[in-house]
Amino acid sequence: MLNVWLCLLVCIGIVTAEDGSQAWLRYAPVPQASSYQSLPSSIVALNSTRSSPVYTAGQELQRGVKGILGKQLSVNSTGKSESTIVVGTLNAYQEVFGNLDDADDLEEDGFYLSIEDSKVLIIGQNERGALYGAFEYLSRIAQEMFETGSSISNPHAPIRWTNEWDNMDGSIERGFAGPSIFLKNGYVTDNITRVTEYARLLASIRINGIIVNNVNANATLLSSRNIEGLGRLADAMRPYGIQLGISLNFASPHDFGGLDTFDPLDPEVDAWWANITNKIYSRVPDMAGYLVKANSEGQPGPLTYNRTLADGANMFAKAVEPHGGIVMFRAFVYDNHISYSNWTADRANAAVDFFNGLDGKFDENVVVQIKYGPIDFQVREPPSPLFSALRNTSVAIELQVTQEYLGQQCHLVYLAPLWKEIFEFDLRADSRPSKVKEIFSGERFRRPLGGSAAVVNVGTNTTWLGSHLAMSNLYAYGIMAWDPSIEPEAVLQNWIRLTFGFDRQVMDTITDMSMKSWPAYENYTGNLGIQTLTDILYTHYGPNPASQDNNGWGQWTRADQFSIGMDRTVKNGTGNAGQYPPEIARTFENIDTTPDNLLLWFHHVPYTQPLKSGKTVIQHFYDAHYEGAATAQSFVKQWDSLEGQIDAERFKEIQFRQVYQAGHALVWRDFINEFYRNLSSIPDEAKRVGHHPYRIEAENMTLIGYRRQAVTPAPAASGYTAIVTTSNGTAGTATTNISFSGTFDIAVNYFDLIGGKAKYELSLSNRTVGTWAGDLEDKLGHAPSTFLDGHSATRITFKSVQVQAGDILKVVGQPDGIELAPLDYISFLPPGVVD
Ligand code: GCU
């Protein structure tokens, strides 16, 4: 009877509120549960100890089957193999039940899964593999994939880690979901509840390592108290087959250990590292290893002592080697003071230049961790040329789940298609097939180690990443680290089913939105390989293309009034194209063979340069920004169509973000178009840029207690000007007469700063249309701004408002703190118009 009720509730779409904390492991009852006849009657978990992942697998199977199919199964450590789910390692299975030839091809962490009526075998090559198999079985039944049969699944690569950029004080660098779950007030946290839950989540997508602290590392993590804390974290992760690792500060022997040097070739320094490493391993015997950021963005490193990067990496490698640990040494080494006036200077060259001559000089347990592109997690980059330069060194690819440059979880951007393009890119090393995915697995250059790491930055927010929809990226990361050949859309649809259930419309809508999201974001941010055009000098969020140039950071666009793009050719530019193997170098060297989407990455061209599409560069910019922003508007309608099909809690939270994204996409569109139209003086053929017939500029209204303020950067405001109250204590009013009638959506563009929560009221002839507060800092979770700029610019819309000619439009703004109730413009939008 219970099943019937559950089925009914699910089928008619009345589902309970959910906070996202269970992510894709909700184990929600499936509609067809009762038709799954041949359910096993018990679970046999061939585990040795309670901290074994096999024990966890038994518990998880019990919990999952109960939730999904509504049947309580007992878990035993012995029993028969009939009508049972047997889970264990191959060795344990063979000891009890005899040979299992079908599982002969299992590799480390792999699993064998066989489903035959009521007999289910889940056999891991090791304990971790057995747990992965259990999660795979649960994922299948949770998606009503009840097919019988058997298969082996082995990982693409041994290293499948996350990196968390958590600071000792509990903040998270580029984290958008609240404070750390690992660290607090200078110490490792005592409360491991969320750590355990996170380990469970990651184990279900076959992640096997977590680096728990920021690459910009603080040596105080090495204190005795914190080493004890790391032990606690590792104990929480161990039952999930996840090994803990830490980031190190290269100068620790000096800054923390009291030595007068941190020279990697100084025996005293080596001894210091060996000693501290032994201390950590005595508390965390299975520690995965170390992650090191050296000589990058002000971090100390071996170059300080004229030692090589290999000298630095090998020092750590020797310390962890006796314990079986590895060192992930980051390739993100560059000088952030390069000379803009030097046409041939190029940050994109840094990795290959810095690692030049070092291939083969790293110890066997060192893995060079390479960001997917040569610069820094931009919306579009070619793969890093370092992937094809290191032949005798193990490498891993570094991805970002946290959307640092890609909308900070406030914009929907499904990243798997971006990763997929990189994975499948064939670098043609030695003119042979050399896909990036075959290089980082170790296969192409026959390296024993390899894999991937993703910067995830989960926080205490119940949704883990601050946004429900952003969780598809974490899910996809794990699944694709295990098997990069899988299609992003297939991964996404599994995630949708597990996260939101079986409704067809929900599936189609979220699939459509997600698959359009990266192209849309690229369209309304930075096109043709010019990078994201975010403000690189502040929070990496809103638009500010001027911030890219004229500084030492090397994220240059080299845009002037005639032309734009980095000339990375060998014949006339930075030579970066020549860092790729010859076939690829030729493609990028030649403007005709460079794909449009990387044109400005490799070439400096006039704005009037025709693309393969026939459009000019500048017209493409205009069109793409209008198109991308329009797609972001359509996401709102698409999402709204799901009302009632998804629990109210998640529906509302996602709706809020989609509405926000739609507004901010317009800020992006107008800012970038305005900026390049000003720079190039070339008008938009379609006459949209700079023409906003539906807007009433706040600065043109009658102001009392408000004053005009020029905005910097100027294109962050329509007409380059906003209004702010004249004091931070008294409300201001802006009024104007309306000369038209009809039904309109009224959109108000304003600025929402951190450091105040101004209040606003919008009325028409004293009929209140709406009230709101500038409190996005509480709701969005991303690094906000204290200025009127492209980060803080935002929009609120009031739908279907009746307007009479003669109405007096009035906005009253009550300032708060530094937020002087800033207003930009008010649009009266007839149906179907976006302006
Ligand atoms: C980016 C990011 C930094 C980070 C760095 C890194 O530059 O903005 O916050 O420390 O990458 O990957 O080390």
PDB file of C-alpha atoms and ligand atoms in Angstrom, residues 165 173-174 214-216 293 296-297 330 332 334 347 371 376-377 398 400 404-405 455 540 553 555, ligand 1:
ATOM      1  CA  TRP A 165      40.774  26.075  -2.092  1.00  0.00           C
ATOM      2  CA  GLU A 173      39.195  31.299  -2.438  1.00  0.00           C
ATOM      3  CA  ARG A 174      36.799  31.361  -5.411  1.00  0.00           C
ATOM      4  CA  ASN A 214      44.020  26.131  -0.727  1.00  0.00           C
ATOM      5  CA  VAL A 215      46.910  25.932  -3.182  1.00  0.00           C
ATOM      6  CA  ASN A 216      47.846  29.316  -1.762  1.00  0.00           C
ATOM      7  CA  LYS A 293      51.853  25.648  -6.138  1.00  0.00           C
ATOM      8  CA  SER A 296      53.331  31.486  -9.120  1.00  0.00           C
ATOM      9  CA  GLU A 297      51.346  34.585  -8.231  1.00  0.00           C
ATOM     10  CA  ARG A 330      51.237  22.453 -10.554  1.00  0.00           C
ATOM     11  CA  PHE A 332      50.497  26.987 -13.242  1.00  0.00           C
ATOM     12  CA  TYR A 334      54.078  32.177 -14.474  1.00  0.00           C
ATOM     13  CA  ARG A 347      51.682  34.312 -20.372  1.00  0.00           C
ATOM     14  CA  LYS A 371      45.247  23.560 -16.175  1.00  0.00           C
ATOM     15  CA  ASP A 376      43.368  30.253 -16.550  1.00  0.00           C
ATOM     16  CA  PHE A 377      40.002  28.466 -16.790  1.00  0.00           C
ATOM     17  CA  GLU A 398      43.212  20.474 -13.836  1.00  0.00           C
ATOM     18  CA  GLN A 400      37.378  23.923 -12.362  1.00  0.00           C
ATOM     19  CA  GLU A 404      35.386  31.340 -11.060  1.00  0.00           C
ATOM     20  CA  TYR A 405      35.402  33.067 -14.456  1.00  0.00           C
ATOM     21  CA  VAL A 455      38.829  22.713  -8.153  1.00  0.00           C
ATOM     22  CA  HIS A 540      36.477  37.776 -11.951  1.00  0.00           C
ATOM     23  CA  TRP A 553      48.916  39.724 -15.740  1.00  0.00           C
ATOM     24  CA  GLN A 555      45.400  37.992 -19.940  1.00  0.00           C
TER      25      GLN A 555
HETATM   26  C1  GCU B   1      43.537  31.903 -10.508  1.00  0.00           C
HETATM   27  C2  GCU B   1      42.686  32.294  -9.352  1.00  0.00           C
HETATM   28  C3  GCU B   1      43.445  32.328  -8.064  1.00  0.00           C
HETATM   29  C4  GCU B   1      44.161  31.010  -7.865  1.00  0.00           C
HETATM   30  C5  GCU B   1      44.998  30.687  -9.077  1.00  0.00           C
HETATM   31  C6  GCU B   1      45.583  29.293  -9.014  1.00  0.00           C
HETATM   32  O1  GCU B   1      44.441  32.905 -10.799  1.00  0.00           O
HETATM   33  O2  GCU B   1      42.099  33.519  -9.589  1.00  0.00           O
HETATM   34  O3  GCU B   1      42.535  32.572  -7.041  1.00  0.00           O
HETATM   35  O4  GCU B   1      44.941  31.049  -6.731  1.00  0.00           O
HETATM   36  O5  GCU B   1      44.222  30.736 -10.241  1.00  0.00           O
HETATM   37  O6  GCU B   1      45.049  28.427  -9.700  1.00  0.00           O
HETATM   38  O7  GCU B   1      46.544  29.063  -8.329  1.00  0.00           O
END
